[in-house]
mmCIF file of C-alpha atoms in Angstrom:
data_model
loop_
_atom_site.group_PDB
_atom_site.id
_atom_site.type_symbol
_atom_site.label_atom_id
_atom_site.label_comp_id
_atom_site.label_asym_id
_atom_site.label_seq_id
_atom_site.Cartn_x
_atom_site.Cartn_y
_atom_site.Cartn_z
ATOM 1 C CA UNK Z 1 1.437 96.810 103.453
ATOM 2 C CA UNK Z 2 2.659 100.081 104.832
ATOM 3 C CA UNK Z 3 5.283 98.365 106.945
ATOM 4 C CA UNK Z 4 6.599 96.485 103.927
ATOM 5 C CA UNK Z 5 6.829 99.705 101.972
ATOM 6 C CA UNK Z 6 8.784 101.380 104.725
ATOM 7 C CA UNK Z 7 11.132 98.458 104.848
ATOM 8 C CA UNK Z 8 11.706 98.680 101.101
ATOM 9 C CA UNK Z 9 12.276 102.424 101.271
ATOM 10 C CA UNK Z 10 14.721 102.012 104.138
ATOM 11 C CA UNK Z 11 16.598 99.322 102.247
ATOM 12 C CA UNK Z 12 16.814 101.560 99.173
ATOM 13 C CA UNK Z 13 18.017 104.440 101.295
ATOM 14 C CA UNK Z 14 20.750 102.313 102.843
ATOM 15 C CA UNK Z 15 21.778 101.041 99.397
ATOM 16 C CA UNK Z 16 21.929 104.566 97.991
ATOM 17 C CA UNK Z 17 23.940 105.721 100.978
ATOM 18 C CA UNK Z 18 26.374 102.849 100.536
ATOM 19 C CA UNK Z 19 26.735 103.661 96.858
ATOM 20 C CA UNK Z 20 27.228 107.349 97.474
ATOM 21 C CA UNK Z 21 29.915 107.062 100.179
ATOM 22 C CA UNK Z 22 33.418 106.063 99.140
ATOM 23 C CA UNK Z 23 36.607 105.792 101.179
ATOM 24 C CA UNK Z 24 39.944 106.885 99.685
ATOM 25 C CA UNK Z 25 42.942 105.491 101.560
ATOM 26 C CA UNK Z 26 45.925 107.512 102.688
ATOM 27 C CA UNK Z 27 48.209 106.241 99.888
ATOM 28 C CA UNK Z 28 45.572 106.768 97.185
ATOM 29 C CA UNK Z 29 43.933 109.516 95.199
ATOM 30 C CA UNK Z 30 40.492 109.261 93.663
ATOM 31 C CA UNK Z 31 39.828 110.502 90.129
ATOM 32 C CA UNK Z 32 36.121 111.436 89.964
ATOM 33 C CA UNK Z 33 34.270 111.103 86.655
ATOM 34 C CA UNK Z 34 30.746 112.575 86.276
ATOM 35 C CA UNK Z 35 28.958 111.482 83.182
ATOM 36 C CA UNK Z 36 32.307 110.576 81.634
ATOM 37 C CA UNK Z 37 34.103 113.822 82.437
ATOM 38 C CA UNK Z 38 36.848 114.366 85.021
ATOM 39 C CA UNK Z 39 35.561 116.832 87.571
ATOM 40 C CA UNK Z 40 38.273 116.554 90.169
ATOM 41 C CA UNK Z 41 40.609 114.543 92.360
ATOM 42 C CA UNK Z 42 39.521 113.316 95.761
ATOM 43 C CA UNK Z 43 42.014 113.181 98.604
ATOM 44 C CA UNK Z 44 42.254 110.569 101.324
ATOM 45 C CA UNK Z 45 39.177 110.195 103.515
ATOM 46 C CA UNK Z 46 35.418 109.797 103.132
ATOM 47 C CA UNK Z 47 34.030 111.043 99.819
ATOM 48 C CA UNK Z 48 30.411 111.384 98.727
ATOM 49 C CA UNK Z 49 29.450 110.820 95.092
ATOM 50 C CA UNK Z 50 26.206 110.656 93.168
ATOM 51 C CA UNK Z 51 25.288 107.040 92.560
ATOM 52 C CA UNK Z 52 24.920 105.936 88.934
ATOM 53 C CA UNK Z 53 26.216 109.339 87.824
ATOM 54 C CA UNK Z 54 29.708 109.575 89.306
ATOM 55 C CA UNK Z 55 32.496 107.006 88.961
ATOM 56 C CA UNK Z 56 35.505 107.106 91.284
ATOM 57 C CA UNK Z 57 38.820 105.560 90.140
ATOM 58 C CA UNK Z 58 41.279 104.988 92.932
ATOM 59 C CA UNK Z 59 44.968 105.398 91.986
ATOM 60 C CA UNK Z 60 47.777 104.190 94.265
ATOM 61 C CA UNK Z 61 50.640 106.632 94.826
ATOM 62 C CA UNK Z 62 53.023 104.103 96.372
ATOM 63 C CA UNK Z 63 56.258 103.010 94.711
ATOM 64 C CA UNK Z 64 55.677 99.903 92.614
ATOM 65 C CA UNK Z 65 58.334 97.260 92.007
ATOM 66 C CA UNK Z 66 58.226 95.896 88.489
ATOM 67 C CA UNK Z 67 60.571 93.061 87.403
ATOM 68 C CA UNK Z 68 61.807 93.249 83.812
ATOM 69 C CA UNK Z 69 61.940 89.837 82.183
ATOM 70 C CA UNK Z 70 65.257 88.437 80.965
ATOM 71 C CA UNK Z 71 66.052 89.743 77.501
ATOM 72 C CA UNK Z 72 68.327 88.068 74.948
ATOM 73 C CA UNK Z 73 70.630 90.896 73.871
ATOM 74 C CA UNK Z 74 73.594 91.059 71.479
ATOM 75 C CA UNK Z 75 76.204 93.503 72.714
ATOM 76 C CA UNK Z 76 78.179 95.868 70.530
ATOM 77 C CA UNK Z 77 81.040 93.333 70.272
ATOM 78 C CA UNK Z 78 78.613 90.597 69.098
ATOM 79 C CA UNK Z 79 78.302 88.638 72.339
ATOM 80 C CA UNK Z 80 74.903 87.159 73.182
ATOM 81 C CA UNK Z 81 73.844 87.739 76.800
ATOM 82 C CA UNK Z 82 70.624 87.410 78.784
ATOM 83 C CA UNK Z 83 69.944 90.432 80.973
ATOM 84 C CA UNK Z 84 67.162 90.915 83.496
ATOM 85 C CA UNK Z 85 66.443 93.996 85.566
ATOM 86 C CA UNK Z 86 64.018 95.554 88.014
ATOM 87 C CA UNK Z 87 62.375 98.980 87.856
ATOM 88 C CA UNK Z 88 60.762 101.121 90.550
ATOM 89 C CA UNK Z 89 58.161 103.735 89.656
ATOM 90 C CA UNK Z 90 55.295 105.672 91.214
ATOM 91 C CA UNK Z 91 52.361 107.709 90.003
ATOM 92 C CA UNK Z 92 52.808 111.449 90.445
ATOM 93 C CA UNK Z 93 49.655 112.686 88.626
ATOM 94 C CA UNK Z 94 46.609 110.522 89.126
ATOM 95 C CA UNK Z 95 44.531 112.113 86.334
ATOM 96 C CA UNK Z 96 47.173 111.526 83.641
ATOM 97 C CA UNK Z 97 47.737 107.936 84.740
ATOM 98 C CA UNK Z 98 44.024 107.244 84.208
ATOM 99 C CA UNK Z 99 43.252 109.426 81.205
ATOM 100 C CA UNK Z 100 46.479 109.431 79.177
ATOM 101 C CA UNK Z 101 47.005 105.664 79.018
ATOM 102 C CA UNK Z 102 44.817 102.610 79.389
ATOM 103 C CA UNK Z 103 47.090 100.337 81.455
ATOM 104 C CA UNK Z 104 50.077 102.180 82.852
ATOM 105 C CA UNK Z 105 51.704 99.115 84.414
ATOM 106 C CA UNK Z 106 51.697 97.093 81.192
ATOM 107 C CA UNK Z 107 52.945 100.091 79.210
ATOM 108 C CA UNK Z 108 55.869 100.671 81.546
ATOM 109 C CA UNK Z 109 56.758 96.986 81.483
ATOM 110 C CA UNK Z 110 56.903 96.914 77.679
ATOM 111 C CA UNK Z 111 58.866 100.118 77.275
ATOM 112 C CA UNK Z 112 61.292 99.004 80.001
ATOM 113 C CA UNK Z 113 62.045 95.794 78.080
ATOM 114 C CA UNK Z 114 62.714 97.599 74.821
ATOM 115 C CA UNK Z 115 64.809 100.276 76.535
ATOM 116 C CA UNK Z 116 66.875 97.636 78.325
ATOM 117 C CA UNK Z 117 67.588 95.881 75.020
ATOM 118 C CA UNK Z 118 68.471 99.145 73.316
ATOM 119 C CA UNK Z 119 70.820 100.501 75.976
ATOM 120 C CA UNK Z 120 72.697 97.259 76.663
ATOM 121 C CA UNK Z 121 73.113 96.659 72.921
ATOM 122 C CA UNK Z 122 75.054 99.923 72.658
ATOM 123 C CA UNK Z 123 77.767 98.693 75.052
ATOM 124 C CA UNK Z 124 80.429 96.021 74.818
ATOM 125 C CA UNK Z 125 80.448 93.016 77.115
ATOM 126 C CA UNK Z 126 83.177 94.466 79.337
ATOM 127 C CA UNK Z 127 81.259 97.740 79.658
ATOM 128 C CA UNK Z 128 78.063 95.876 80.482
ATOM 129 C CA UNK Z 129 79.792 93.996 83.286
ATOM 130 C CA UNK Z 130 81.836 96.868 84.696
ATOM 131 C CA UNK Z 131 79.692 99.963 84.068
ATOM 132 C CA UNK Z 132 76.320 98.819 85.371
ATOM 133 C CA UNK Z 133 75.776 102.091 87.233
ATOM 134 C CA UNK Z 134 75.985 104.104 84.027
ATOM 135 C CA UNK Z 135 73.707 101.666 82.195
ATOM 136 C CA UNK Z 136 71.158 101.837 85.026
ATOM 137 C CA UNK Z 137 71.205 105.627 84.872
ATOM 138 C CA UNK Z 138 70.758 105.685 81.088
ATOM 139 C CA UNK Z 139 67.778 103.309 81.252
ATOM 140 C CA UNK Z 140 66.146 105.305 84.048
ATOM 141 C CA UNK Z 141 66.539 108.609 82.198
ATOM 142 C CA UNK Z 142 64.987 107.191 79.000
ATOM 143 C CA UNK Z 143 62.072 105.655 80.900
ATOM 144 C CA UNK Z 144 61.526 108.796 82.941
ATOM 145 C CA UNK Z 145 61.217 110.923 79.813
ATOM 146 C CA UNK Z 146 58.825 108.453 78.152
ATOM 147 C CA UNK Z 147 56.556 108.069 81.181
ATOM 148 C CA UNK Z 148 56.414 111.724 82.172
ATOM 149 C CA UNK Z 149 53.341 112.386 80.022
ATOM 150 C CA UNK Z 150 51.644 109.418 81.677
ATOM 151 C CA UNK Z 151 51.974 111.007 85.106
ATOM 152 C CA UNK Z 152 54.528 108.397 86.211
ATOM 153 C CA UNK Z 153 58.071 108.930 87.558
ATOM 154 C CA UNK Z 154 60.645 106.129 87.326
ATOM 155 C CA UNK Z 155 62.745 106.370 90.492
ATOM 156 C CA UNK Z 156 65.264 103.553 89.991
ATOM 157 C CA UNK Z 157 66.350 100.882 87.512
ATOM 158 C CA UNK Z 158 68.847 98.143 88.394
ATOM 159 C CA UNK Z 159 70.320 95.336 86.304
ATOM 160 C CA UNK Z 160 69.522 92.203 88.259
ATOM 161 C CA UNK Z 161 71.223 89.350 86.417
ATOM 162 C CA UNK Z 162 73.555 88.943 83.436
ATOM 163 C CA UNK Z 163 73.831 85.441 81.997
ATOM 164 C CA UNK Z 164 76.816 84.657 79.757
ATOM 165 C CA UNK Z 165 77.374 81.687 77.418
ATOM 166 C CA UNK Z 166 79.518 78.891 78.860
ATOM 167 C CA UNK Z 167 82.237 79.393 76.245
ATOM 168 C CA UNK Z 168 82.464 83.052 77.181
ATOM 169 C CA UNK Z 169 82.687 82.182 80.876
ATOM 170 C CA UNK Z 170 85.636 79.860 80.190
ATOM 171 C CA UNK Z 171 87.356 82.507 78.061
ATOM 172 C CA UNK Z 172 86.886 85.129 80.767
ATOM 173 C CA UNK Z 173 88.241 82.718 83.383
ATOM 174 C CA UNK Z 174 91.380 82.167 81.294
ATOM 175 C CA UNK Z 175 91.740 85.905 80.796
ATOM 176 C CA UNK Z 176 91.410 86.559 84.526
ATOM 177 C CA UNK Z 177 93.974 83.857 85.284
ATOM 178 C CA UNK Z 178 96.439 85.333 82.796
ATOM 179 C CA UNK Z 179 95.880 88.787 84.288
ATOM 180 C CA UNK Z 180 96.603 87.451 87.768
ATOM 181 C CA UNK Z 181 99.799 85.770 86.583
ATOM 182 C CA UNK Z 182 100.902 88.994 84.902
ATOM 183 C CA UNK Z 183 100.379 90.950 88.106
ATOM 184 C CA UNK Z 184 102.228 88.319 90.126
ATOM 185 C CA UNK Z 185 105.234 88.462 87.790
ATOM 186 C CA UNK Z 186 105.266 92.258 87.847
ATOM 187 C CA UNK Z 187 105.156 92.296 91.651
ATOM 188 C CA UNK Z 188 107.942 89.685 91.822
ATOM 189 C CA UNK Z 189 110.085 91.720 89.401
ATOM 190 C CA UNK Z 190 109.528 94.880 91.431
ATOM 191 C CA UNK Z 191 110.558 92.972 94.563
ATOM 192 C CA UNK Z 192 113.733 91.735 92.859
ATOM 193 C CA UNK Z 193 114.558 95.284 91.776
ATOM 194 C CA UNK Z 194 114.114 96.610 95.323
ATOM 195 C CA UNK Z 195 116.178 93.735 96.738
ATOM 196 C CA UNK Z 196 118.975 94.369 94.210
ATOM 197 C CA UNK Z 197 118.979 98.053 95.121
ATOM 198 C CA UNK Z 198 119.195 97.232 98.821
ATOM 199 C CA UNK Z 199 121.988 94.701 98.198
ATOM 200 C CA UNK Z 200 123.918 97.284 96.198
ATOM 201 C CA UNK Z 201 123.646 99.759 99.057
ATOM 202 C CA UNK Z 202 124.773 97.089 101.524
ATOM 203 C CA UNK Z 203 127.715 96.184 99.273
ATOM 204 C CA UNK Z 204 128.837 99.815 99.194
ATOM 205 C CA UNK Z 205 128.693 99.979 102.987
ATOM 206 C CA UNK Z 206 130.661 96.721 103.360
ATOM 207 C CA UNK Z 207 133.272 97.962 100.883
ATOM 208 C CA UNK Z 208 133.805 101.015 103.055
ATOM 209 C CA UNK Z 209 133.852 98.868 106.226
ATOM 210 C CA UNK Z 210 135.412 95.438 105.441
ATOM 211 C CA UNK Z 211 134.767 94.079 108.917
ATOM 212 C CA UNK Z 212 131.027 94.499 108.343
ATOM 213 C CA UNK Z 213 131.154 91.605 105.877
ATOM 214 C CA UNK Z 214 132.860 89.395 108.439
ATOM 215 C CA UNK Z 215 130.301 90.343 111.070
ATOM 216 C CA UNK Z 216 127.585 89.370 108.624
ATOM 217 C CA UNK Z 217 129.326 86.020 108.050
ATOM 218 C CA UNK Z 218 129.508 85.413 111.780
ATOM 219 C CA UNK Z 219 125.837 86.251 112.105
ATOM 220 C CA UNK Z 220 125.073 83.715 109.379
ATOM 221 C CA UNK Z 221 127.034 81.086 111.318
ATOM 222 C CA UNK Z 222 124.996 81.875 114.429
ATOM 223 C CA UNK Z 223 121.784 81.439 112.453
ATOM 224 C CA UNK Z 224 123.038 78.097 111.130
ATOM 225 C CA UNK Z 225 123.873 76.980 114.641
ATOM 226 C CA UNK Z 226 120.291 77.534 115.798
ATOM 227 C CA UNK Z 227 119.143 74.545 113.736
ATOM 228 C CA UNK Z 228 121.751 72.265 115.430
ATOM 229 C CA UNK Z 229 123.527 71.493 112.183
ATOM 230 C CA UNK Z 230 126.486 69.155 112.401
ATOM 231 C CA UNK Z 231 128.296 70.709 109.436
ATOM 232 C CA UNK Z 232 129.407 74.335 109.316
ATOM 233 C CA UNK Z 233 130.874 75.780 106.147
ATOM 234 C CA UNK Z 234 133.314 78.670 106.625
ATOM 235 C CA UNK Z 235 133.482 81.026 103.674
ATOM 236 C CA UNK Z 236 136.956 81.424 102.142
ATOM 237 C CA UNK Z 237 137.059 85.212 102.745
ATOM 238 C CA UNK Z 238 136.471 84.565 106.432
ATOM 239 C CA UNK Z 239 139.433 82.155 106.700
ATOM 240 C CA UNK Z 240 141.790 84.524 104.893
ATOM 241 C CA UNK Z 241 140.627 87.378 107.056
ATOM 242 C CA UNK Z 242 141.281 85.340 110.199
ATOM 243 C CA UNK Z 243 144.856 84.692 108.968
ATOM 244 C CA UNK Z 244 145.346 88.355 108.161
ATOM 245 C CA UNK Z 245 144.096 89.317 111.615
ATOM 246 C CA UNK Z 246 146.572 86.902 113.190
ATOM 247 C CA UNK Z 247 149.509 88.314 111.189
ATOM 248 C CA UNK Z 248 148.410 91.817 112.035
ATOM 249 C CA UNK Z 249 148.262 91.036 115.752
ATOM 250 C CA UNK Z 250 151.736 89.353 115.626
ATOM 251 C CA UNK Z 251 153.261 92.393 113.926
ATOM 252 C CA UNK Z 252 151.660 94.701 116.429
ATOM 253 C CA UNK Z 253 153.021 92.629 119.360
ATOM 254 C CA UNK Z 254 156.577 92.588 117.884
ATOM 255 C CA UNK Z 255 156.543 96.328 117.300
ATOM 256 C CA UNK Z 256 155.311 96.903 120.834
ATOM 257 C CA UNK Z 257 158.115 94.694 122.247
ATOM 258 C CA UNK Z 258 160.850 96.558 120.323
ATOM 259 C CA UNK Z 259 159.538 99.911 121.412
ATOM 260 C CA UNK Z 260 159.489 98.801 125.023
ATOM 261 C CA UNK Z 261 163.102 97.487 124.826
ATOM 262 C CA UNK Z 262 164.394 100.654 123.160
ATOM 263 C CA UNK Z 263 162.878 103.012 125.674
ATOM 264 C CA UNK Z 264 163.818 101.045 128.815
ATOM 265 C CA UNK Z 265 167.511 101.720 130.175
ATOM 266 C CA UNK Z 266 169.041 100.137 133.352
ATOM 267 C CA UNK Z 267 169.754 102.568 136.332
ATOM 268 C CA UNK Z 268 173.458 103.784 137.157
ATOM 269 C CA UNK Z 269 174.884 102.264 133.975
ATOM 270 C CA UNK Z 270 177.079 104.381 131.636
ATOM 271 C CA UNK Z 271 176.923 103.458 128.033
ATOM 272 C CA UNK Z 272 180.364 102.511 126.500
ATOM 273 C CA UNK Z 273 180.958 103.849 123.038
ATOM 274 C CA UNK Z 274 181.758 101.428 120.327
ATOM 275 C CA UNK Z 275 185.419 101.002 119.280
ATOM 276 C CA UNK Z 276 184.833 102.624 115.956
ATOM 277 C CA UNK Z 277 183.457 105.690 117.740
ATOM 278 C CA UNK Z 278 186.576 106.334 119.996
ATOM 279 C CA UNK Z 279 188.812 109.308 119.022
ATOM 280 C CA UNK Z 280 192.263 108.595 117.573
ATOM 281 C CA UNK Z 281 195.261 109.004 119.977
ATOM 282 C CA UNK Z 282 198.678 110.593 118.993
ATOM 283 C CA UNK Z 283 201.955 108.622 119.615
ATOM 284 C CA UNK Z 284 205.484 110.020 120.306
ATOM 285 C CA UNK Z 285 206.931 109.127 116.873
ATOM 286 C CA UNK Z 286 204.303 111.400 115.237
ATOM 287 C CA UNK Z 287 202.095 108.581 114.118
ATOM 288 C CA UNK Z 288 198.488 108.288 114.869
ATOM 289 C CA UNK Z 289 197.201 105.054 116.301
ATOM 290 C CA UNK Z 290 193.858 103.755 115.339
ATOM 291 C CA UNK Z 291 191.041 104.198 117.765
ATOM 292 C CA UNK Z 292 191.193 101.679 120.591
ATOM 293 C CA UNK Z 293 194.914 100.700 120.031
ATOM 294 C CA UNK Z 294 197.604 101.068 122.813
ATOM 295 C CA UNK Z 295 201.297 101.609 122.568
#
């Protein structure tokens, strides 16, 4: 009988010891209630409590990822879209997260959905698609203010998916195509303007140097000859210029020949004056004979 009693006492002692010793993990804090009142916060490690008197609530301090369900939202320009997001939050004050609200995760999920609908509804469709960073920041700031008194800090909110109606997708595709065509035409026009400017500058240079145009024509003929073409078209200005060059060279050769003949005189030869250049000679009867006449 005594042995049985000792066994029962030992079993009760082990049970009480197991109930009185609690382990708080490194990423947790323990909120200790004694007879329904908060008496403190237990840090990570082994903690002893009074069985049946104390209650220890463990609260995780890690960042929690919470998906926000897709919400049907009407934007400011009356376009219906479905938007889903994801929020990241963590508990900063364990006592508030246990005492101030019953279920902090469910509360944050609900307020995140309503805040998402409210913020996106204040923007147009184009702003929703292009200014997601600003929308994310606005949602996070609103949630952070609302959850501060719950001992929770919202660290990040990101829009995850934006679903558009099919008709709106087709309209946006047509708009994007038109925008691309507009840019292509503008770029082509700018290229034409630059090319016209360059051609004008080249024309001024060729006007000052006429042979530059002919050199350009010859270069074009060389480029045509690379493709082994059987037909070569000579521009009319080139043919006229070739004729003018030939006339110019003939005139230069004739002038050079005359100059050479005028400057060259044979050796030991006395030039005879022309008859009209001889002086008149007197005759005995007092008459004057014409130049070159004899009596």
